[in-house]
Amino acid sequence: MTSRDYYADSYAHFGIHEEMLKDSVRTGSYRAAIVNNGHLFKGRTVLDVGCGTGILSMFAAKAGASHVVGIDMSNIIDQAQKIIEANGFKDTITLVKGKLEESQLPIQQFDIIISEWMGYFLLYESMLDTVLLARDKFLKPGGLIFPDNATLYMAAIEDQDYKEEKINFWDNVYGFDYSCIKDIALREPLVDTVELKSVVTDPCSIKHINLLTAKKEDLTFTAPFSLTATRNDYIHAFLAWFDISFDCTHKKIQFSTGPHAQYTHWKQTVFYTPSTLTVSEGQKITGQLTCSPNVKNNRDLDIIISYAAEGDETSAANVEYKMY
Amino acid sequence: MTSRDYYADSYAHFGIHEEMLKDSVRTGSYRAAIVNNGHLFKGRTVLDVGCGTGILSMFAAKAGASHVVGIDMSNIIDQAQKIIEANGFKDTITLVKGKLEESQLPIQQFDIIISEWMGYFLLYESMLDTVLLARDKFLKPGGLIFPDNATLYMAAIEDQDYKEEKINFWDNVYGFDYSCIKDIALREPLVDTVELKSVVTDPCSIKHINLLTAKKEDLTFTAPFSLTATRNDYIHAFLAWFDISFDCTHKKIQFSTGPHAQYTHWKQTVFYTPSTLTVSEGQKITGQLTCSPNVKNNRDLDIIISYAAEGDETSAANVEYKMY
């Protein structure tokens, strides 16, 4: 068995940018927020944190920014330089290769920060801490951040068939017992699309982040939740997604990565429960979700979900998940 | 933009094994070749090169092998150890973690080598060189190798729509010129499934590997090809795939990863041409394909395809591809 995972990794040289650019909810929302708000960008200085291929920097230049600085530590910035030159933005956009923490920027104070920093489950592998650092170091008082608000949601879902395929599969692999891998599989949240009809509870907001005021410490948090079943059904997993908004725009631009919304490359995040919960319409599932960067590797996320169905003590559980 | 590629890479902890195990053409063929050939395995010693989760080792034990040694350098072998114990093979299967070149094995000479070493395009990231080394060092004279034959094929395809989406996309990204990435995208072979109806030429075998006799040097090669168009159409890409056979089995087991065969996780490999070729039924496209490990990183493959359509000098081209 060869390690084909290497392929996905290195294809990402440009493949991941292809996926992000083709995510029209993502890129279209940023375009609307920036290009349709020339009154905010005209004559202003803009910092693009994690600029990638430079698409947001070019939107800002097109919206009338006096100067845009894009920074990225990935080699993709070499292509970004060719792209901004090919599109006539050589004088308006300056690209810097490196980590924000260690780089000298040609401008010290910016009117606006733009960034697409969101990861799976909003915070996995996200650049939010770098955006907050950029804000504290480089944003003028009263400056704007695009986007300026993010909210994480959760709900519970019926997912018998797919849980069978992804988790219970390991009970019997060509007649062999692979259950040691089942335990690992269960604890790794699954990034995938979920149909709205699978959702069996109301959604619950568990974390709001205002980019203008959030602190790095806010990214480690414990949030209570209470989900109310909307029908008699079974629960096989919790589901999480996030919404993003650009509240500072003329006509508020927002998008959701939830199961009710159009597909995005962030999909949703599924946390399978060890046991199935049986719930009745109106019954509450209450608990709390704790999220923190892993102590050994702060790019990994430790997520603990404690929960119980109201009136059913046997349903109580405390499950430790790890996104890595 | 965050580097979400990390996710795919680390999900591979077990995700890649899930994909391989669920590839029923792959795993089912190995099972048939091993379990249905007890007369070859009964009382024999077996070496499983790159044993992963241990599935092939367990097939061999089930087929009556006196002892199986599985070797793998990946951490997945820690799970494999739990799996073989859970399935009662602790005394029959010995697992060794490490590189074959550097490891001490509990048995010095084996009757049979089993291995699933194939990568995309057969040779990308493949473990074939390790299997050949294992053969020279550990296989008894007259011993068997499962599988013992592999053949690489190519053809040409009509692929207007998908080429538009994957390659020409870069000509215009939200109104911007991203053509520098188009050049990179064209030179990276695309691993994807192709429908049989897209194939517009006869297939042509370009490389046969007999595992019993092949040498490491044979994996660097130049092969001529001649493809005959089966209809009037356009050609946007060359296509490659491979067939695998277990010739030593009682009833010869074989499978194909071609566009005419059932889906496998190897899919097919697409090499887009810079220009579109216009071909008529019966017309030949001739040329040669050169394949070699990259000098700087021998896990990467350099592939050069030179070609011309018969009677159309303007169609001649020489394109350098890189799988990395």
XYZ file of C-alpha atoms in Angstrom:
648
model
C 0.000 0.000 0.000
C 1.561 3.262 -1.105
C 1.106 6.561 0.619
C -1.111 8.219 -1.943
C -1.874 10.991 0.488
C 1.275 12.723 -0.717
C -0.447 13.311 -4.009
C -3.348 15.274 -2.533
C -0.866 17.293 -0.548
C 1.339 18.316 -3.422
C -1.465 18.712 -5.922
C -2.462 21.490 -3.566
C 0.319 23.577 -5.104
C -2.400 25.134 -7.169
C -5.281 22.665 -6.749
C -6.384 24.083 -3.416
C -6.472 27.567 -4.942
C -8.535 26.215 -7.817
C -11.030 24.806 -5.312
C -11.212 28.049 -3.336
C -11.512 30.281 -6.398
C -14.241 28.044 -7.833
C -16.177 28.233 -4.559
C -18.489 30.941 -5.879
C -20.201 31.515 -2.524
C -16.824 32.306 -0.975
C -15.161 34.257 -3.757
C -18.405 35.878 -4.944
C -19.181 37.134 -1.435
C -15.746 38.703 -1.077
C -16.077 40.250 -4.522
C -19.474 41.748 -3.674
C -18.216 42.995 -0.310
C -15.161 44.648 -1.831
C -15.930 45.628 -5.435
C -19.456 46.888 -4.685
C -18.156 49.054 -1.837
C -15.878 51.439 -3.686
C -16.944 54.203 -1.278
C -15.103 52.333 1.483
C -12.013 51.433 -0.576
C -11.436 54.550 -2.710
C -8.066 56.093 -1.818
C -7.563 53.735 1.147
C -4.643 51.462 2.051
C -5.449 47.752 2.318
C -3.635 44.775 3.877
C -4.531 41.301 2.518
C -3.526 38.668 5.099
C -2.800 35.288 3.459
C -3.263 36.664 -0.053
C -2.745 33.372 -1.934
C -3.119 34.011 -5.676
C -3.944 37.673 -4.976
C -7.623 37.619 -5.903
C -8.803 39.711 -2.918
C -5.952 42.187 -3.418
C -7.058 42.649 -7.032
C -10.691 43.125 -5.937
C -9.477 45.846 -3.551
C -7.386 47.509 -6.257
C -10.382 47.402 -8.590
C -12.504 48.986 -5.834
C -10.166 51.981 -5.843
C -7.675 51.274 -3.044
C -4.682 53.642 -3.203
C -2.347 50.779 -2.309
C -2.730 47.111 -1.372
C -0.147 44.988 0.436
C -0.667 41.217 0.180
C 1.287 38.838 2.413
C 1.554 35.055 2.267
C 4.161 32.566 3.416
C 3.313 29.993 0.727
C 5.152 29.659 -2.577
C 1.877 30.447 -4.343
C 2.822 34.103 -3.895
C 5.391 33.715 -6.690
C 2.486 32.995 -9.033
C 0.493 35.833 -7.438
C 3.274 38.240 -8.408
C 3.021 37.123 -12.052
C -0.762 37.414 -11.880
C -0.847 40.981 -10.539
C 1.679 42.013 -13.183
C -0.317 40.327 -15.954
C -3.371 42.259 -14.801
C -1.721 45.668 -14.575
C -1.634 45.966 -10.771
C 2.138 46.061 -10.378
C 2.109 49.634 -9.050
C -1.007 49.300 -6.880
C -0.322 45.951 -5.193
C 2.859 45.013 -3.320
C 3.302 41.374 -2.379
C 5.401 40.226 0.572
C 6.470 36.615 1.018
C 6.824 35.562 4.633
C 5.183 35.334 8.026
C 3.381 38.463 9.132
C 5.092 38.276 12.521
C 8.544 38.491 10.954
C 8.027 40.641 7.869
C 8.712 44.282 7.122
C 5.747 45.829 5.320
C 6.088 48.855 3.007
C 3.199 50.564 4.839
C 2.910 50.641 8.626
C -0.754 51.550 9.134
C -3.684 50.431 6.992
C -7.258 51.653 6.638
C -8.626 48.194 5.882
C -7.623 44.553 6.476
C -9.064 41.919 4.129
C -8.532 38.216 4.683
C -10.036 34.853 3.891
C -8.752 33.078 6.964
C -11.505 30.536 7.684
C -10.783 26.822 7.963
C -12.989 23.775 8.362
C -15.129 24.120 11.507
C -14.185 27.818 11.151
C -11.074 27.430 13.318
C -9.247 24.325 12.051
C -5.924 25.357 10.507
C -7.320 28.866 10.409
C -5.277 32.056 10.126
C -7.514 33.952 12.518
C -4.761 34.467 15.085
C -2.618 36.084 12.362
C -5.499 38.363 11.344
C -5.951 39.462 14.975
C -2.222 40.147 15.204
C -2.360 42.142 11.956
C -5.248 44.166 13.386
C -3.378 45.020 16.578
C -0.160 45.901 14.778
C -1.198 47.417 11.455
C -4.829 48.617 11.502
C -5.514 52.322 12.039
C -7.945 53.178 14.849
C -11.431 52.943 13.365
C -10.182 50.821 10.474
C -12.291 48.121 8.841
C -11.873 44.348 8.656
C -13.383 42.268 5.817
C -15.153 40.144 7.023
C -15.837 41.496 10.511
C -18.105 38.813 12.000
C -18.161 35.027 12.177
C -20.585 32.735 14.010
C -20.279 29.010 14.685
C -23.471 26.910 14.862
C -24.372 23.369 15.743
C -27.336 21.009 15.388
C -27.882 17.247 15.547
C -28.521 14.931 12.605
C -29.978 11.558 11.660
C -27.231 9.828 9.668
C -27.717 6.056 9.932
C -26.637 5.079 6.413
C -23.496 7.154 6.223
C -22.447 6.303 9.775
C -22.769 2.661 8.762
C -20.463 3.288 5.801
C -17.889 5.491 7.542
C -17.790 4.168 11.114
C -19.427 0.744 11.408
C -17.564 -0.366 8.258
C -14.602 -1.071 10.535
C -16.534 -3.712 12.474
C -16.206 -6.125 9.575
C -13.614 -5.617 6.831
C -13.693 -8.623 4.496
C -14.650 -10.694 7.524
C -11.946 -9.258 9.780
C -12.393 -7.214 12.953
C -10.929 -3.714 12.427
C -12.650 -2.154 15.415
C -9.466 -0.500 16.721
C -9.667 1.807 13.687
C -13.373 2.390 14.325
C -12.452 4.106 17.593
C -10.014 6.403 15.801
C -12.471 7.122 12.976
C -15.203 8.100 15.417
C -12.986 10.635 17.141
C -11.969 12.387 13.950
C -14.642 14.875 12.845
C -15.682 14.274 9.253
C -15.766 17.213 6.844
C -18.593 16.486 4.427
C -21.848 17.834 3.022
C -25.019 16.996 4.907
C -28.535 17.283 3.503
C -30.898 19.649 5.278
C -33.443 16.849 5.692
C -30.960 15.021 7.973
C -31.083 17.830 10.527
C -33.443 16.827 13.353
C -33.044 19.772 15.767
C -33.128 23.536 15.698
C -29.689 25.068 15.182
C -27.892 26.680 18.106
C -25.293 29.445 17.918
C -22.279 28.417 19.998
C -19.634 31.062 19.294
C -19.661 34.562 17.872
C -16.441 36.270 16.854
C -16.310 40.006 16.230
C -13.038 40.476 14.371
C -12.733 44.071 15.564
C -12.624 43.105 19.232
C -11.777 39.370 19.533
C -8.619 38.309 21.325
C -6.464 35.266 20.646
C -7.594 33.789 23.996
C -11.190 33.831 22.749
C -10.295 31.031 20.332
C -10.114 28.627 23.280
C -13.640 28.393 24.642
C -16.379 26.327 26.238
C -19.889 26.980 24.978
C -23.153 25.548 26.296
C -25.750 24.393 23.775
C -29.388 23.386 23.841
C -30.884 21.713 20.792
C -34.615 21.048 20.479
C -35.722 18.079 18.368
C -38.090 19.135 15.579
C -39.467 15.601 15.032
C -39.378 12.050 16.403
C -36.144 10.599 15.117
C -32.688 9.217 15.966
C -29.487 11.212 16.393
C -26.209 9.773 15.113
C -24.052 12.869 15.109
C -23.682 16.534 15.921
C -23.156 18.915 13.038
C -21.282 22.227 12.999
C -21.000 25.045 10.438
C -20.371 28.787 10.378
C -21.746 32.004 8.953
C -19.642 34.947 7.824
C -20.706 38.549 7.477
C -19.304 41.829 6.256
C -21.331 44.121 8.510
C -19.450 47.249 7.477
C -20.611 47.063 3.859
C -23.300 49.348 2.391
C -25.729 46.483 1.933
C -24.690 43.842 4.460
C -23.028 40.916 2.668
C -23.197 37.538 4.367
C -22.971 33.870 3.598
C -23.517 30.613 5.434
C -21.759 27.263 5.204
C -24.724 25.464 6.795
C -26.739 22.530 5.436
C -29.549 24.932 4.430
C -27.232 27.001 2.235
C -25.499 26.614 -1.121
C -22.444 24.318 -1.266
C -19.100 25.722 -0.179
C -15.737 23.959 -0.065
C -15.922 24.180 3.747
C -18.897 21.793 3.657
C -20.047 20.983 7.208
C -18.307 19.167 10.062
C -19.821 15.956 11.468
C -19.104 14.623 14.976
C -20.418 11.055 15.256
C -21.658 9.987 18.695
C -20.630 6.570 20.055
C -24.287 5.626 20.628
C -27.494 6.522 18.847
C -29.879 8.854 20.703
C -33.641 8.366 20.392
C -35.410 11.737 20.536
C -39.009 12.921 20.449
C -40.331 16.172 19.002
C -39.750 18.993 21.477
C -37.173 17.060 23.521
C -33.981 18.967 24.328
C -30.410 17.768 23.978
C -28.237 19.933 26.167
C -24.521 20.020 26.773
C -21.368 21.938 26.072
C -18.656 22.086 23.446
C -15.067 22.867 24.378
C -12.606 23.842 21.671
C -8.884 24.407 22.145
C -5.685 24.204 20.132
C -3.790 20.990 20.888
C -1.005 21.549 23.422
C 1.608 19.618 21.409
C 0.633 20.912 17.975
C -1.335 24.144 17.991
C -2.454 23.597 14.384
C -4.577 20.684 15.674
C -7.902 21.258 17.427
C -9.135 19.361 20.479
C -12.925 19.421 20.671
C -14.886 17.881 23.520
C -18.657 17.502 23.322
C -20.586 16.595 26.488
C -24.283 15.984 26.028
C -27.418 14.317 27.310
C -30.980 14.054 26.074
C -33.470 15.561 28.513
C -35.092 12.852 30.639
C -32.753 10.104 29.438
C -29.807 9.700 31.790
C -28.413 6.754 29.828
C -27.810 9.057 26.852
C -25.214 11.184 28.677
C -21.732 11.089 27.170
C -18.508 13.032 26.977
C -16.635 12.545 23.708
C -13.164 13.823 22.847
C -12.609 14.607 19.176
C -9.458 15.710 17.438
C -9.063 17.547 14.126
C -5.529 16.941 12.916
C -6.512 31.578 2.313
C -5.536 28.771 4.619
C -3.578 25.712 3.626
C -6.370 23.178 3.787
C -4.197 20.634 2.038
C -2.847 19.669 5.460
C -6.215 18.203 6.240
C -6.229 15.739 3.355
C -2.720 14.732 4.267
C -3.377 13.976 7.901
C -6.826 12.490 7.369
C -4.833 9.884 5.488
C -3.837 8.432 8.854
C -6.582 5.940 8.260
C -8.604 7.575 5.481
C -6.322 6.349 2.731
C -6.593 2.810 4.067
C -10.371 3.148 4.120
C -10.282 4.165 0.449
C -8.003 1.263 -0.500
C -9.931 -1.346 1.486
C -13.219 -0.123 0.010
C -11.788 -0.414 -3.510
C -13.409 -3.790 -4.098
C -11.685 -4.362 -7.439
C -8.314 -4.002 -5.741
C -8.951 -5.772 -2.461
C -11.308 -8.360 -3.964
C -8.744 -9.314 -6.608
C -6.040 -9.823 -4.002
C -8.455 -11.857 -1.889
C -9.385 -14.075 -4.831
C -5.734 -14.501 -5.826
C -4.664 -15.433 -2.298
C -7.608 -17.054 -0.491
C -8.750 -19.101 -3.504
C -5.227 -20.470 -4.005
C -4.671 -22.360 -0.791
C -2.696 -24.972 -2.763
C -0.008 -22.326 -3.327
C -0.030 -20.914 0.217
C -0.485 -23.989 2.398
C 2.592 -24.433 4.626
C 4.507 -21.659 2.837
C 6.283 -18.578 4.193
C 5.014 -15.237 2.936
C 6.462 -11.701 2.951
C 3.968 -8.807 2.662
C 5.818 -5.687 1.465
C 4.070 -2.480 2.623
C 1.482 -4.374 4.645
C -0.563 -1.344 5.786
C -3.458 -2.538 7.946
C -2.420 -6.170 7.370
C -5.295 -7.223 5.108
C -3.126 -9.151 2.610
C -1.175 -10.806 5.428
C -4.453 -12.022 6.918
C -5.612 -13.315 3.514
C -2.345 -15.288 3.288
C -2.740 -16.658 6.814
C -6.311 -17.662 5.966
C -5.017 -19.393 2.825
C -2.834 -21.604 5.005
C 0.571 -19.903 5.063
C 2.836 -21.355 7.759
C 4.110 -17.893 8.624
C 3.611 -14.370 7.264
C 5.924 -11.408 7.828
C 4.414 -7.989 7.092
C 6.614 -4.903 6.875
C 5.634 -1.230 6.676
C 7.369 1.996 7.625
C 4.116 3.871 8.330
C 2.561 4.245 11.775
C -0.490 2.375 10.473
C 1.402 -0.796 11.390
C 0.643 -0.087 15.066
C -3.042 -0.508 14.221
C -2.216 -3.542 12.064
C -0.689 -5.207 15.118
C -3.925 -4.685 17.067
C -5.926 -5.961 14.107
C -3.977 -9.205 13.660
C -4.241 -9.856 17.405
C -7.998 -9.172 17.393
C -8.370 -11.684 14.575
C -6.304 -14.456 16.157
C -3.268 -14.215 13.862
C -0.735 -13.228 16.515
C 1.229 -16.460 16.128
C 0.989 -16.702 12.324
C 1.767 -13.106 11.362
C 4.811 -11.113 12.490
C 4.800 -7.396 11.759
C 7.973 -5.347 11.361
C 7.969 -1.548 11.424
C 10.652 0.027 9.288
C 12.244 0.245 5.873
C 12.888 -3.093 4.186
C 16.428 -2.006 3.346
C 17.289 -1.478 6.998
C 15.201 -4.079 8.831
C 16.005 -7.463 10.313
C 13.317 -9.980 9.357
C 12.573 -13.073 11.480
C 12.754 -15.255 8.334
C 15.516 -14.915 5.744
C 14.011 -16.698 2.736
C 10.353 -16.712 1.693
C 8.320 -18.858 -0.662
C 6.013 -16.020 -1.685
C 6.064 -12.225 -1.779
C 2.722 -10.416 -1.745
C 2.447 -6.664 -2.174
C 0.054 -3.954 -3.258
C 2.683 -1.503 -4.449
C 0.944 0.243 -7.329
C 0.557 4.028 -7.452
C -1.234 6.386 -9.793
C 0.024 5.881 -13.366
C 1.303 2.580 -11.925
C 4.669 4.071 -10.970
C 3.918 7.352 -9.184
C 4.950 7.060 -5.520
C 5.006 3.327 -6.075
C 6.846 0.809 -3.909
C 7.891 -1.300 -6.883
C 11.596 -0.708 -6.320
C 11.204 -2.021 -2.759
C 9.364 -5.113 -4.023
C 12.185 -5.813 -6.509
C 14.708 -5.419 -3.696
C 12.683 -7.794 -1.506
C 12.631 -10.307 -4.351
C 16.408 -10.193 -4.824
C 17.140 -10.388 -1.109
C 14.398 -12.565 0.395
C 12.639 -14.674 -2.268
C 13.658 -18.335 -2.644
C 14.620 -19.436 -6.171
C 11.388 -20.386 -7.922
C 9.331 -18.365 -5.415
C 6.131 -16.579 -6.372
C 5.213 -12.876 -6.427
C 1.584 -11.689 -6.067
C 0.911 -9.984 -8.466
C 3.541 -10.999 -11.008
C 2.630 -8.870 -14.024
C 1.714 -5.239 -14.672
C 1.080 -3.466 -17.977
C 0.781 0.252 -18.666
C -1.520 1.425 -21.498
C -2.322 4.667 -23.199
C -4.962 6.071 -25.549
C -6.183 9.542 -26.563
C -9.421 11.203 -25.500
C -11.904 13.892 -26.472
C -12.293 16.020 -23.349
C -13.408 19.519 -24.361
C -15.723 20.275 -21.445
C -13.479 19.129 -18.646
C -10.375 20.692 -20.198
C -12.328 23.934 -20.289
C -13.103 23.572 -16.583
C -9.653 22.408 -15.417
C -7.222 24.159 -17.765
C -8.888 27.011 -19.641
C -10.512 28.150 -16.383
C -7.237 29.923 -15.642
C -7.587 32.199 -18.693
C -10.279 34.175 -16.918
C -10.733 34.035 -13.136
C -13.383 36.585 -12.131
C -12.201 38.682 -15.049
C -8.498 38.351 -14.206
C -5.761 36.709 -16.280
C -4.356 33.701 -14.358
C -2.656 32.138 -17.370
C 0.650 31.580 -15.518
C -1.168 28.926 -13.469
C -2.680 27.467 -16.642
C 0.835 26.503 -17.764
C 1.501 24.735 -14.455
C -1.891 23.007 -14.464
C -1.351 21.660 -17.980
C 1.947 20.074 -17.029
C 0.572 18.249 -14.011
C -1.170 15.009 -15.027
C -4.695 14.835 -13.646
C -5.791 11.690 -11.805
C -9.483 11.317 -12.544
C -12.089 8.961 -13.981
C -12.725 9.143 -17.715
C -15.776 7.738 -19.465
C -15.148 5.095 -22.101
C -17.078 7.120 -24.683
C -14.383 9.837 -24.444
C -11.737 7.465 -25.783
C -11.220 8.155 -29.501
C -8.341 5.768 -30.331
C -7.422 2.153 -29.862
C -5.403 1.540 -26.712
C -1.678 0.876 -26.958
C 0.442 -1.077 -24.476
C 3.518 0.978 -23.625
C 5.225 -0.916 -20.808
C 5.073 -4.447 -19.472
C 6.622 -5.345 -16.136
C 7.244 -8.967 -15.159
C 7.848 -8.769 -11.425
C 9.923 -11.953 -11.462
C 12.537 -10.523 -13.828
C 12.239 -6.702 -13.858
C 15.178 -4.591 -12.693
C 15.085 -1.200 -11.014
C 16.599 0.331 -14.173
C 13.565 -0.839 -16.151
C 11.476 1.745 -14.311
C 13.191 4.479 -16.332
C 12.110 3.942 -19.926
C 11.189 5.374 -23.290
C 8.338 3.633 -25.108
C 7.053 4.289 -28.618
C 3.302 4.362 -29.183
C 0.964 4.340 -32.126
C -2.711 5.152 -31.570
C -5.304 4.737 -34.325
C -8.360 6.992 -34.242
C -11.590 4.997 -34.155
C -13.765 7.919 -35.334
C -13.617 11.514 -36.582
C -13.109 13.595 -33.488
C -10.824 15.956 -31.568
C -8.095 14.978 -29.115
C -7.556 17.080 -25.992
C -5.466 14.699 -23.917
C -3.632 11.412 -23.666
C -4.894 8.896 -21.149
C -2.946 6.234 -19.243
C -3.974 3.296 -17.051
C -2.652 -0.114 -16.049
C -3.670 -3.742 -15.781
C -2.516 -6.125 -13.069
C -2.426 -9.902 -13.201
C -1.667 -12.816 -10.923
C -0.484 -15.260 -13.615
C 0.664 -17.865 -11.109
C -2.840 -18.475 -9.746
C -4.913 -21.578 -10.564
C -7.455 -19.563 -12.525
C -5.631 -16.439 -13.653
C -6.824 -13.407 -11.652
C -6.527 -10.003 -13.280
C -7.980 -6.546 -13.094
C -7.775 -3.352 -15.089
C -7.821 0.278 -14.047
C -8.818 1.390 -17.547
C -11.823 3.486 -18.629
C -13.591 0.302 -19.845
C -13.357 -1.335 -16.406
C -15.024 -0.935 -13.014
C -13.985 2.064 -10.890
C -10.821 1.761 -8.824
C -9.240 4.366 -6.556
C -6.373 4.606 -9.065
C -8.827 6.073 -11.590
C -6.989 6.995 -14.816
C -4.275 9.578 -15.526
C -4.951 12.415 -17.990
C -2.207 14.342 -19.817
C -3.715 17.425 -21.476
C -2.096 18.559 -24.724
C -1.366 22.268 -25.239
C -3.312 22.262 -28.526
C -6.321 20.308 -29.748
C -5.652 17.675 -32.442
C -8.218 17.095 -35.175
C -8.227 13.419 -36.197
C -10.075 11.302 -38.729
C -11.081 7.656 -38.420
C -8.085 5.431 -39.148
C -5.544 8.250 -38.724
C -2.538 7.405 -36.537
C -1.055 9.464 -33.734
C 2.486 8.266 -33.162
C 5.131 9.252 -30.689
C 6.960 8.198 -27.590
C 6.570 8.449 -23.847
C 9.589 8.803 -21.576
C 9.211 8.166 -17.863
C 11.894 8.704 -15.233
C 12.161 9.487 -11.540
C 12.982 13.163 -10.986
C 16.691 13.712 -10.369
C 16.160 15.982 -7.344
C 13.293 14.036 -5.751
C 13.023 10.421 -6.860
C 9.451 10.181 -5.537
C 8.429 12.566 -8.345
C 7.994 11.357 -11.919
C 9.113 13.234 -15.033
C 7.066 12.179 -18.040
C 7.695 13.486 -21.546
C 5.225 12.798 -24.353
C 6.283 13.547 -27.947
C 3.617 13.080 -30.577
C 2.330 13.987 -34.009
C -0.775 13.114 -35.972
C 0.043 11.319 -39.223
C -0.020 13.732 -42.172
C -0.305 16.839 -39.968
C 3.104 18.333 -39.255
C 1.630 21.249 -37.339
C 0.321 18.833 -34.694
C 3.813 17.751 -33.583
C 4.660 18.584 -29.976
C 6.920 17.579 -27.124
C 5.372 18.133 -23.698
C 7.079 17.735 -20.321
C 4.793 16.649 -17.490
C 5.597 16.234 -13.838
C 3.783 14.147 -11.220
C 4.728 15.537 -7.837
